[in-house]
CSV table of C-alpha atoms in Angstrom, one decimal:
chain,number,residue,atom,x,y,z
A,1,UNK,CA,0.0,0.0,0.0
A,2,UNK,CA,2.5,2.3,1.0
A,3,UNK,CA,4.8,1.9,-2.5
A,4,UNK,CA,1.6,1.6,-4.8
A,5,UNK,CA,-0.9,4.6,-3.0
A,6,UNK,CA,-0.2,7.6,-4.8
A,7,UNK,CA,-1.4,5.2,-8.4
A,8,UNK,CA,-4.8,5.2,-7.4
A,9,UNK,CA,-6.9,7.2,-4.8
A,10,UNK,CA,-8.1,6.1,-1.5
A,11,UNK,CA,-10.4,6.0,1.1
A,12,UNK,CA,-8.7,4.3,4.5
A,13,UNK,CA,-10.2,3.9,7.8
A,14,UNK,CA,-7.6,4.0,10.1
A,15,UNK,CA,-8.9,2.1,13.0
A,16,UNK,CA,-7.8,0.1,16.8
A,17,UNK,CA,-9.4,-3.6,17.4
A,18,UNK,CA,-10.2,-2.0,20.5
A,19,UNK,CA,-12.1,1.4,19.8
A,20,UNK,CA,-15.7,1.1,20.3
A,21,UNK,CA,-16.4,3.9,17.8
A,22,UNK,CA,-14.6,2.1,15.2
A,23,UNK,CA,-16.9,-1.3,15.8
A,24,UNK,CA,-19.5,0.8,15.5
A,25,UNK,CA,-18.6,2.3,11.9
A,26,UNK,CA,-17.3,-1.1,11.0
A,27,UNK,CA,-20.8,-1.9,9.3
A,28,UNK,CA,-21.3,1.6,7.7
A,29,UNK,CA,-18.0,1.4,6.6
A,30,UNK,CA,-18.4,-1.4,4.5
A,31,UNK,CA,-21.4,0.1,2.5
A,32,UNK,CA,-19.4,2.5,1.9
A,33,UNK,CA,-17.3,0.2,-0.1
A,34,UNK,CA,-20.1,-1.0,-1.8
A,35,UNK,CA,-21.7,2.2,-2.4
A,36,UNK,CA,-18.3,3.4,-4.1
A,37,UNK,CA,-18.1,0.0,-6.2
A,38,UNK,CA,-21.3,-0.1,-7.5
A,39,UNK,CA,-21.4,3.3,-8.9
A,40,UNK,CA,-18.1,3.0,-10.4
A,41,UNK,CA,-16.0,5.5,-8.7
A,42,UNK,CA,-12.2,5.5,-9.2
A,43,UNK,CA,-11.8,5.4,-5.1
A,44,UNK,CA,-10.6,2.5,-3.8
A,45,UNK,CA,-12.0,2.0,-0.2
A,46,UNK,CA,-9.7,0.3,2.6
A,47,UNK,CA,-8.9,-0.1,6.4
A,48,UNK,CA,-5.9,-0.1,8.3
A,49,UNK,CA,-5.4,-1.6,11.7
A,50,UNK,CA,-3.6,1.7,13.0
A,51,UNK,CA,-1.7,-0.2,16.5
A,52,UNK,CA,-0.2,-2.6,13.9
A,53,UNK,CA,1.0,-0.4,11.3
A,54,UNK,CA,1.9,2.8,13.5
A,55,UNK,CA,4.3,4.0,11.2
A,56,UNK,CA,2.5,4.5,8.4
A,57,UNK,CA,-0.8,5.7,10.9
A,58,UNK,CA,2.0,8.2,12.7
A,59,UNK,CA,3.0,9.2,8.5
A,60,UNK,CA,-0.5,10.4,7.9
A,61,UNK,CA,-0.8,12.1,11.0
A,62,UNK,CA,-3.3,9.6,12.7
A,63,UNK,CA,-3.5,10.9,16.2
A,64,UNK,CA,-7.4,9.1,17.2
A,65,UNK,CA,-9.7,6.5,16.0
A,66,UNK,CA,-10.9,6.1,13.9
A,67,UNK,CA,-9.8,8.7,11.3
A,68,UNK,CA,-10.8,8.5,7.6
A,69,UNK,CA,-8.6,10.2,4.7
A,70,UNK,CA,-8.6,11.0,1.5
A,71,UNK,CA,-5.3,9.9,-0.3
A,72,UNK,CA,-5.3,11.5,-3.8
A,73,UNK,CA,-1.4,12.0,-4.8
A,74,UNK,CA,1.0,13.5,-2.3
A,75,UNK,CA,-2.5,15.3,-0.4
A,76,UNK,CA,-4.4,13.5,2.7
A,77,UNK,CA,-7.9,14.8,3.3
A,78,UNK,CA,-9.2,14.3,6.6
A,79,UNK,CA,-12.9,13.6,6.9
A,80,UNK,CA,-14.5,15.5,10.0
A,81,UNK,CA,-18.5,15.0,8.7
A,82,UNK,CA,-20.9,12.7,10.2
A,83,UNK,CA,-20.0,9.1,9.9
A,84,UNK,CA,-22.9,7.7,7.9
A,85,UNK,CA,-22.6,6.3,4.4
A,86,UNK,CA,-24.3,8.8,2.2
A,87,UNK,CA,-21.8,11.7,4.2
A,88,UNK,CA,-18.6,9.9,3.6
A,89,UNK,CA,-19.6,9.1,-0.1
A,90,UNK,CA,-20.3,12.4,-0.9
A,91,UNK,CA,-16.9,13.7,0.8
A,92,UNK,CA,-15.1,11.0,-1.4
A,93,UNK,CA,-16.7,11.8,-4.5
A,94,UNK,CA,-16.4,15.7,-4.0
A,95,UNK,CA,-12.7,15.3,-3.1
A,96,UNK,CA,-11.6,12.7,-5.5
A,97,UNK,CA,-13.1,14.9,-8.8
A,98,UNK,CA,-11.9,18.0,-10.0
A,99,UNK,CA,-10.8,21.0,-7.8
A,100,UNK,CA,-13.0,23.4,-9.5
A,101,UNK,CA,-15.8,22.1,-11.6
A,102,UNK,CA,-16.9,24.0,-14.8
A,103,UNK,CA,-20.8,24.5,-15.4
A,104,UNK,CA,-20.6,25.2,-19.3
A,105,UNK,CA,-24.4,26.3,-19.5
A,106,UNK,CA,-27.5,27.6,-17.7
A,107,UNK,CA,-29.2,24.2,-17.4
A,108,UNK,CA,-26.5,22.6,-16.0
A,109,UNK,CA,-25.8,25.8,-13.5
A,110,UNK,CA,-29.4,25.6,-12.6
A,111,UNK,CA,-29.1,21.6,-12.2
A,112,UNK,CA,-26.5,21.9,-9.7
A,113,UNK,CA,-28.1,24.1,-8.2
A,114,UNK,CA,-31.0,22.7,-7.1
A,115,UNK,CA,-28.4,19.6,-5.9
A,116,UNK,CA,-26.3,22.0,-3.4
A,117,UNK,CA,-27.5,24.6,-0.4
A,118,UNK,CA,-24.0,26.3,-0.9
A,119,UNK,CA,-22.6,26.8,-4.0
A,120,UNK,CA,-19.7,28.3,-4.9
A,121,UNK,CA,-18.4,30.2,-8.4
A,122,UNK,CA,-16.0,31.6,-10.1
A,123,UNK,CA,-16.7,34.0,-12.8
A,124,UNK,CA,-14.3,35.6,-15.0
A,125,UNK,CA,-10.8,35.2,-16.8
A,126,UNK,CA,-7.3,34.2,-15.6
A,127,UNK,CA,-6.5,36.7,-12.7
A,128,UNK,CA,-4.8,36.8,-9.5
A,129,UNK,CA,-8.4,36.0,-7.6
A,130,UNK,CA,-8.7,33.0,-9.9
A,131,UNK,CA,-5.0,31.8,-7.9
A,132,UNK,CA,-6.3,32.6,-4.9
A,133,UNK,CA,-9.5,30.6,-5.3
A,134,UNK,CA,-7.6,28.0,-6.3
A,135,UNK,CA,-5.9,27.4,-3.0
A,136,UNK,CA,-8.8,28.1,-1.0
A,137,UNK,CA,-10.3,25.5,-2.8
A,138,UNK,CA,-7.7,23.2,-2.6
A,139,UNK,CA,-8.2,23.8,1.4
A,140,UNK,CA,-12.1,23.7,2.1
A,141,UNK,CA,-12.5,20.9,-0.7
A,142,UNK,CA,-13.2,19.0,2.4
A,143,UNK,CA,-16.3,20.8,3.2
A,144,UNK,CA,-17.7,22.3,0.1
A,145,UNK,CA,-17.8,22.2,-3.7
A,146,UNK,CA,-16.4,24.9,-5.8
A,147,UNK,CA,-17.4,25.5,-9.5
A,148,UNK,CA,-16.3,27.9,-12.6
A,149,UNK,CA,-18.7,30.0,-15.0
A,150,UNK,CA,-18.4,32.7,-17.6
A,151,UNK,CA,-20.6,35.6,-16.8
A,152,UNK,CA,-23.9,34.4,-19.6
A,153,UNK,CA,-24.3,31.2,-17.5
A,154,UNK,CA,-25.6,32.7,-14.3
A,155,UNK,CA,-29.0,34.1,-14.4
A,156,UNK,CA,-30.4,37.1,-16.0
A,157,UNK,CA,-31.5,38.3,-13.3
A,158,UNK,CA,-28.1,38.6,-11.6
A,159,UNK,CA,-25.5,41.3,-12.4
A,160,UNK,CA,-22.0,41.8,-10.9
A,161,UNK,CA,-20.1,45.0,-10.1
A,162,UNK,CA,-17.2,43.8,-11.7
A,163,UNK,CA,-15.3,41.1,-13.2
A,164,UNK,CA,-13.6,38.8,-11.9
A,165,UNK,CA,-15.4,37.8,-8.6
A,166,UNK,CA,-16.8,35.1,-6.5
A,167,UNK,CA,-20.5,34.4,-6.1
A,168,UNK,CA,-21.9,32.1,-3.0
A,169,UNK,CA,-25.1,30.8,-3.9
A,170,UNK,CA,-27.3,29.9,-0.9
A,171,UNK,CA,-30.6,30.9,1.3
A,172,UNK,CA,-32.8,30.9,-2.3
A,173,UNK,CA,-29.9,34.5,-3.2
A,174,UNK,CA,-26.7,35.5,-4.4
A,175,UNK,CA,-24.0,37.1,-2.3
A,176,UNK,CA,-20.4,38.7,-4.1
A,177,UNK,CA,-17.2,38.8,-2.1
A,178,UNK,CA,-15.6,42.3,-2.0
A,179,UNK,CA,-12.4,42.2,-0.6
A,180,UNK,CA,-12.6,45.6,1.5
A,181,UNK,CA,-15.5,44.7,3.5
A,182,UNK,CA,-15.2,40.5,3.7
A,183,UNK,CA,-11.7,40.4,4.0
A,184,UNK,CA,-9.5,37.4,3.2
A,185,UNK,CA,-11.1,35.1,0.8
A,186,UNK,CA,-10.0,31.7,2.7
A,187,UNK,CA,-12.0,33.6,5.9
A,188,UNK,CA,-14.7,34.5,3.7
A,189,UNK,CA,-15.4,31.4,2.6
A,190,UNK,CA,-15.3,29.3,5.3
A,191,UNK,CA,-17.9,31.8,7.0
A,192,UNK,CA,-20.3,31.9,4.3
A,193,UNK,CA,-20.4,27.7,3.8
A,194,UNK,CA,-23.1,27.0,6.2
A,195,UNK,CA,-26.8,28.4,5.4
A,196,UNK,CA,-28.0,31.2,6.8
A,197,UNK,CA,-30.2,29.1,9.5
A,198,UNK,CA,-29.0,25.4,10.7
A,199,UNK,CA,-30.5,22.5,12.8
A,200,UNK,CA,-27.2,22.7,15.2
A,201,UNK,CA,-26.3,19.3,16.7
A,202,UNK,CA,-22.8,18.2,18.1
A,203,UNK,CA,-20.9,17.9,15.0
A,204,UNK,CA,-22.1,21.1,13.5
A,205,UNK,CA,-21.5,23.3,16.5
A,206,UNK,CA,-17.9,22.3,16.6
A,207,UNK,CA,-17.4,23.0,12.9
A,208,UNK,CA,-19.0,26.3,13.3
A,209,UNK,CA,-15.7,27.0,15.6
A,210,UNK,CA,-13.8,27.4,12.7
A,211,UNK,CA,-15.9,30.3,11.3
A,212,UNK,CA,-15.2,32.9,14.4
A,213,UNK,CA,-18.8,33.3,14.4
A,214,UNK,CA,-21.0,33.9,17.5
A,215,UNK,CA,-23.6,30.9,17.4
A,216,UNK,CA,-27.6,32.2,18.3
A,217,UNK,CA,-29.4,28.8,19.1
A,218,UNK,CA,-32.9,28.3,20.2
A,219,UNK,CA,-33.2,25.6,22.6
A,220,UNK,CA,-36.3,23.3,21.7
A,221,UNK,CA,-38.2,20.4,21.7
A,222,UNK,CA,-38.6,20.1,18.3
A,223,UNK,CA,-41.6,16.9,18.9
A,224,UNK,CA,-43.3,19.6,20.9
A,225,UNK,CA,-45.3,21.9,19.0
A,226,UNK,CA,-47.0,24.1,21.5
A,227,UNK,CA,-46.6,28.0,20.8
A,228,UNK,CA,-44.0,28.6,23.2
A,229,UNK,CA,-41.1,26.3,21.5
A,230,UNK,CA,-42.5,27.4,18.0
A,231,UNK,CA,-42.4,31.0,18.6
A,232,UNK,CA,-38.8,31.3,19.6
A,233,UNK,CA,-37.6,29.1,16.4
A,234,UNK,CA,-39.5,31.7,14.3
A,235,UNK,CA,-37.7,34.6,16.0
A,236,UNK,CA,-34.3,33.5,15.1
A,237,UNK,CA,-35.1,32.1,11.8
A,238,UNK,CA,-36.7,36.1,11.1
A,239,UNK,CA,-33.7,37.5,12.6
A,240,UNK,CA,-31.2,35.3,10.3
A,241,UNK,CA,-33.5,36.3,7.3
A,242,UNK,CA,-34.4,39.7,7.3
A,243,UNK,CA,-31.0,41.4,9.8
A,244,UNK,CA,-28.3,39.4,7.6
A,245,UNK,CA,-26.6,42.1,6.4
A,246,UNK,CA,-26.2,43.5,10.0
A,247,UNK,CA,-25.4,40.0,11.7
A,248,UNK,CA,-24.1,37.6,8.9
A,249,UNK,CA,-20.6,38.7,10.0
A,250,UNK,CA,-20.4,37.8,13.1
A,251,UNK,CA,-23.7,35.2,14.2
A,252,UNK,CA,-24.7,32.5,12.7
A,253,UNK,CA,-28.1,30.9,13.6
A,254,UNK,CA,-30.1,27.8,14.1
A,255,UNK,CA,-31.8,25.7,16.6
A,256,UNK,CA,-30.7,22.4,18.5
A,257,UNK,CA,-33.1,20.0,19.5
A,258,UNK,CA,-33.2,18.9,23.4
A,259,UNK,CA,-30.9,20.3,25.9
A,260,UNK,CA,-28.8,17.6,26.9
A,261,UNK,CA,-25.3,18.3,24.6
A,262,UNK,CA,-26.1,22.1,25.5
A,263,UNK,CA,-25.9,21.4,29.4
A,264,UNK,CA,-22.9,19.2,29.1
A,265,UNK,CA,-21.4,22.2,27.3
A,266,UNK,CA,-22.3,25.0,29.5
A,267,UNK,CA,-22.4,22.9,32.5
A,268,UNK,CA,-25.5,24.4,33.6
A,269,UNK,CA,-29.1,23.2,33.2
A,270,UNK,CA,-31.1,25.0,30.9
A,271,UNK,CA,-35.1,25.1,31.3
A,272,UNK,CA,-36.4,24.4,27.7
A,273,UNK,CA,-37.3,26.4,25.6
A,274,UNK,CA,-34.7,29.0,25.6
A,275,UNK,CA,-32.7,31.1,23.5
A,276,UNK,CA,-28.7,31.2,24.3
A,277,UNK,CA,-25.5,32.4,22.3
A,278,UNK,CA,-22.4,30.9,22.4
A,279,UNK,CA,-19.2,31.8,21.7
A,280,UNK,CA,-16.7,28.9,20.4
A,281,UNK,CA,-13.5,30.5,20.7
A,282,UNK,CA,-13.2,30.6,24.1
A,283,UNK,CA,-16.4,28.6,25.5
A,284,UNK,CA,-17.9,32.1,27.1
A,285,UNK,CA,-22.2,32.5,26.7
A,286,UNK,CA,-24.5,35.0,27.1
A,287,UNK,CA,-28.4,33.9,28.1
A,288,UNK,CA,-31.3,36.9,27.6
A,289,UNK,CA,-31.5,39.2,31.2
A,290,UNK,CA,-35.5,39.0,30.3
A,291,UNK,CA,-37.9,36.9,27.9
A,292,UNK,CA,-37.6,37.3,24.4
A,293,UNK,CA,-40.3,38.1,23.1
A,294,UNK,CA,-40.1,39.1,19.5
A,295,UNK,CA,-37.9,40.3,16.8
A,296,UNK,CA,-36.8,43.4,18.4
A,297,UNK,CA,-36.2,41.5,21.9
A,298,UNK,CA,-34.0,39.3,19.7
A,299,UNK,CA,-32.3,42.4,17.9
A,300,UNK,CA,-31.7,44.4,21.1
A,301,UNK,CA,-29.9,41.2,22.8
A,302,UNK,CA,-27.4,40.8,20.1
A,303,UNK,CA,-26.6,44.5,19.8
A,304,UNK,CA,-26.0,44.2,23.7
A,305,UNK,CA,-23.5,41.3,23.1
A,306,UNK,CA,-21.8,43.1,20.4
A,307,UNK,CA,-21.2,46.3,22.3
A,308,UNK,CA,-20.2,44.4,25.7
A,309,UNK,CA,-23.0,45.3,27.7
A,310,UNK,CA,-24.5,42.1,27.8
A,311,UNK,CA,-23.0,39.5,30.6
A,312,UNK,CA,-21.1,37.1,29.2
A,313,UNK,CA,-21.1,33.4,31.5
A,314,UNK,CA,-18.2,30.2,31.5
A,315,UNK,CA,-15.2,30.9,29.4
A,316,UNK,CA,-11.8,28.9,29.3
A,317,UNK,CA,-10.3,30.3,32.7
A,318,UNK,CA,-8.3,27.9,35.7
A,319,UNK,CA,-11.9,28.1,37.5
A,320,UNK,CA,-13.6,27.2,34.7
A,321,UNK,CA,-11.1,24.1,33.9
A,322,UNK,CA,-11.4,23.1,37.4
A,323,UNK,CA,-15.1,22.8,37.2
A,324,UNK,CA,-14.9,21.4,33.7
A,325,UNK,CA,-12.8,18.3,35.1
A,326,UNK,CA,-15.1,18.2,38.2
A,327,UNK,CA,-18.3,17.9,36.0
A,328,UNK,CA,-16.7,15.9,33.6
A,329,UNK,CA,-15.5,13.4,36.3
A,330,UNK,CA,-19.1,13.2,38.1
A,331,UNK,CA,-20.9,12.5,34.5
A,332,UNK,CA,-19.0,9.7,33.8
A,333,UNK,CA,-19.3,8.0,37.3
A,334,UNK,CA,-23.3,8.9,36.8
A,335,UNK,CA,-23.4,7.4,33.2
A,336,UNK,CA,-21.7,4.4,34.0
A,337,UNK,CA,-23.8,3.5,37.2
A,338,UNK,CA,-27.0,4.5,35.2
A,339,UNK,CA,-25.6,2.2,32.5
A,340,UNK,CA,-24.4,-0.7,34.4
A,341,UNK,CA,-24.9,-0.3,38.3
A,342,UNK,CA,-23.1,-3.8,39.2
A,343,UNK,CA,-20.1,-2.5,36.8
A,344,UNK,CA,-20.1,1.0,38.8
A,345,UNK,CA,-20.0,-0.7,42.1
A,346,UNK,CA,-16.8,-2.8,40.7
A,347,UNK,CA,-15.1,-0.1,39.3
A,348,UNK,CA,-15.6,2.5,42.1
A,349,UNK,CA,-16.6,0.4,45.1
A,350,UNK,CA,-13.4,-1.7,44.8
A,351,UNK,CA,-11.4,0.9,44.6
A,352,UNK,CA,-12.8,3.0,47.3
A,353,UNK,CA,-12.7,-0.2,50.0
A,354,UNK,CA,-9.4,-0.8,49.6
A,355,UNK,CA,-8.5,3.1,49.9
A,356,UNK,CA,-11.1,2.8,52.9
A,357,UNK,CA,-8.6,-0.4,54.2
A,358,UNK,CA,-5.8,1.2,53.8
A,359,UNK,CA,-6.8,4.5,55.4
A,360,UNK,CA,-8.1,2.0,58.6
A,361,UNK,CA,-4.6,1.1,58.5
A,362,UNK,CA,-3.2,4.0,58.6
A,363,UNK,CA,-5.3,5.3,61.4
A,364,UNK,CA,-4.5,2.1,63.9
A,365,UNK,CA,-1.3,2.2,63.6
A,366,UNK,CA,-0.9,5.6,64.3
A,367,UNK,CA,-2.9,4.5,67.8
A,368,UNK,CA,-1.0,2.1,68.8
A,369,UNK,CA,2.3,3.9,67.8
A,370,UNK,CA,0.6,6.6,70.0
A,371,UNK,CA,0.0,4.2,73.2
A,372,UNK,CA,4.0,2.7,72.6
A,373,UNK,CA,5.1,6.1,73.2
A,374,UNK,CA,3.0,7.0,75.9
A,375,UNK,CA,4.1,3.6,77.7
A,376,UNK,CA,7.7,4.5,76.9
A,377,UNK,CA,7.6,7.6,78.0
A,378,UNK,CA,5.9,6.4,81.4
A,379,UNK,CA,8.8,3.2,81.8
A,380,UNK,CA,11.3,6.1,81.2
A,381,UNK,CA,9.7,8.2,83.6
A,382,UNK,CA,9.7,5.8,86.4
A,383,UNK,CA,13.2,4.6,86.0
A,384,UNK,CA,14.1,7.8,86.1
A,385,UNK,CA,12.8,8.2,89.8
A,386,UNK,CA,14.3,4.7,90.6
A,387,UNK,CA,17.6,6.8,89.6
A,388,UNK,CA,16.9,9.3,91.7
A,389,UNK,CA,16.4,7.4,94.6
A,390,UNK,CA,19.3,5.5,94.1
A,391,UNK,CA,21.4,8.6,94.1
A,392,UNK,CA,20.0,9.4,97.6
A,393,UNK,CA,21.7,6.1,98.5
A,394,UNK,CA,24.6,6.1,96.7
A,395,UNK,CA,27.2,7.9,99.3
A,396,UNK,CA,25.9,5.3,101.8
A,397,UNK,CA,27.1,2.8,99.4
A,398,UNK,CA,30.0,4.3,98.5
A,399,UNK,CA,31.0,4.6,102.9
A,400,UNK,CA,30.6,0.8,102.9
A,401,UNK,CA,32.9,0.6,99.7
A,402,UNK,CA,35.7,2.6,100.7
A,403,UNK,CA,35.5,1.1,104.4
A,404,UNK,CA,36.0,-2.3,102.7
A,405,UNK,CA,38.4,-1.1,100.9
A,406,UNK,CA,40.3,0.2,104.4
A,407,UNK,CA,39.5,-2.9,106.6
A,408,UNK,CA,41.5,-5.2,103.5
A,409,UNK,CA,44.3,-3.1,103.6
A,410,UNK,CA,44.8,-3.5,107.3
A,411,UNK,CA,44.7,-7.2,106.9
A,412,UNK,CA,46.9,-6.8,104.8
A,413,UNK,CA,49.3,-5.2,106.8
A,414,UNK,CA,49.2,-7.0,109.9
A,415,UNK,CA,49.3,-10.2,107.6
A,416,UNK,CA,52.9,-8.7,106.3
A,417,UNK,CA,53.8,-7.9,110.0
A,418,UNK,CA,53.1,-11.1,111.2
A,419,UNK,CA,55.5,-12.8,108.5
A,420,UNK,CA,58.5,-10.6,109.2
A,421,UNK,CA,57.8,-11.5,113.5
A,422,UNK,CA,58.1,-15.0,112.6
């Protein structure tokens, strides 16, 4: 594989025998294959057991499992969409064919079209903007399609300032990039590839990190249908459809269904519906100081977050991080004993006894040590009033000693007097 790759292009699941994730793609993955054989595609699909061929996993820059890539020459694609079939076959297909697509008439502009919410064109000559869309295609392939025109393909209706330029097609209109007021193109882009209004779930709220937009969600049910939930998902659809030009640059909108990935975000639990905005970048948010209640309410809350008078909640600081690993650390011990309570009580109950042991341990033996001293101290204590004592008797002794000591020495003597008599 690794001498023969750049021949053909492919589509590798880098994968670990032991990742649950990857088991659980393991079927999808292989219509995938099937998908991409029966239609004919020039994309060869194949997996790799990453733990067993780590060097050529560490080459492509596999750091988690399981990671799909593109392989089309000397460039790796990652794949960061949703893992179901029809996603993955559409990234292959977009990635493996051209860079930029032509569209050589109106019926086939109007034809793909109607196939793509976000669309993408080029219109005009050779020029330095044509280069630069180039490599910004060449970049975001991964996420969008981009496509080529000459100026009587597009509409009648539509008319540009100037040629060349670049034309996002999306929200049932036409927006032009102008490089004094949008800025880079690369940045341009990749804010103006998601529709104007989203259904926000997981995935899509972590892609929208990469646009630098503020994110305007309404909390919902969406199986509920009373007024209450509708209402505020008709508020921040009006506000992404009629304020655009005041707030495409900075918001994006959308709604999220439930409040459960929300809560584990914010750590907080929000009361359904509700209307909060979140900013990616540094995992601040800002929640309404009263109840929305129409457009203007909606209005008036953004313009407070944009000139810093509105209260922004959580962020990335130490305190923040703290509670993060806190929460973090009490979910998982309440998802696993929710899940499995006879696995909970082995994996945390085991531990904590023989902590509990140990610290029992600890504890006696610091009681007894305590008692040992105490005795000492009291044996120590009462020798050293035997010593004492003994001291009051000790010249005593030391009379009968050295009177001994005398009454030998006289012996003595007379002994030695005796012998020189005789």
């Amino acid at each position: 594989f690794k001498e023969n790759r750049k021949d053909d292009i492919w589509l590798v699941d880098f994968y670990a025998p032991w990742c649950g994730h990857c088991k659980k793609l393991e079927p999808v993955w292989n219509e995938v294959g099937i998908e991409m054989k029966n239609m004919g595609s020039p994309v060869k699909v194949g997996k790799m057991d990453a733990t067993s061929f780590s060097s050529i996993a560490s080459e492509f820059g596999v750091r988690g499992y399981p990671t799909i890539k593109l392989l089309k020459g000397d460039l790796a694609y990652n794949y960061r969409g949703p893992r179901t079939k029809d996603d993955i076959v559409e990234f292959a297909n977009r990635v493996a064919g051209p860079l930029i697509r032509p569209l050589p008439s109106q019926h086939m502009f109007e034809h793909v079209r109607k196939r793509h919410r976000v669309l993408f064109v080029y219109v005009g000559g050779e020029s330095p903007l044509k280069e630069k869309y180039i490599e910004v295609a060449s970049e975001l392939i991964v996420y969008t399609y981009f496509f080529s025109a000459s100026e009587d393909v597009l509409p009648e209706y539509l008319t540009l300032p100037e040629l060349p330029a670049v034309l996002v097609f999306k929200d049932g209109t036409y927006f032009v990039y102008d490089e004094y007021e949008d800025g880079d193109l690369s940045s341009w882009i990749n804010r103006e590839r998601f529709q104007g209004y989203l259904h926000v779930d997981g995935f899509t709220l972590y892609e929208l990190g990469d646009t630098g937009k503020l994110v305007a969600i309404a909390v919902i049910d969406d199986k509920n249908s009373s007024v209450e939930h509708t209402r505020l998902k008709s508020i921040i659809q009006e506000v992404a459809r009629d304020y655009r030009d005041h707030f495409h640059r900075d918001f994006q909108f959308g709604h999220m269904d439930g409040n459960d990935y929300i809560n584990s975000l914010l750590m907080d639990d929000l009361t359904i519906p509700t209307i909060v905005v979140l900013n990616t970048s540094n995992q601040q948010y800002f929640l309404p100081d009263r109840h929305i209640e129409n457009t203007e309410d909606m209005v008036q809350f953004i313009n407070n977050i944009l000139d810093g008078t509105a209260e922004a909640q959580g962020g990335d600081g130490l305190l923040q991080r703290i509670k993060r690993i806190i929460y973090d650390a009490k979910s998982t011990v309440v998802s696993v004993f929710k899940s499995s309570p006879l696995l909970g009580c082995f994996l945390f109950g085991l531990p904590l006894g023989v902590i509990s042991i140990m610290c029992y341990g600890i504890c006696t033996a610091d009681t007894d040590g305590g008692v040992d001293e105490h005795e000492a101290a009291k044996k120590e204590n009462g020798d050293r009033e035997l010593t004492d004592e003994g001291s009051e008797e000790e010249p005593e002794e030391e009379k009968n000693g050295k009177y001994t000591e005398l009454s030998d020495g006289e012996l003595k003597q007379k002994d030695i007097m005796e012998k020189k008599k005789d």
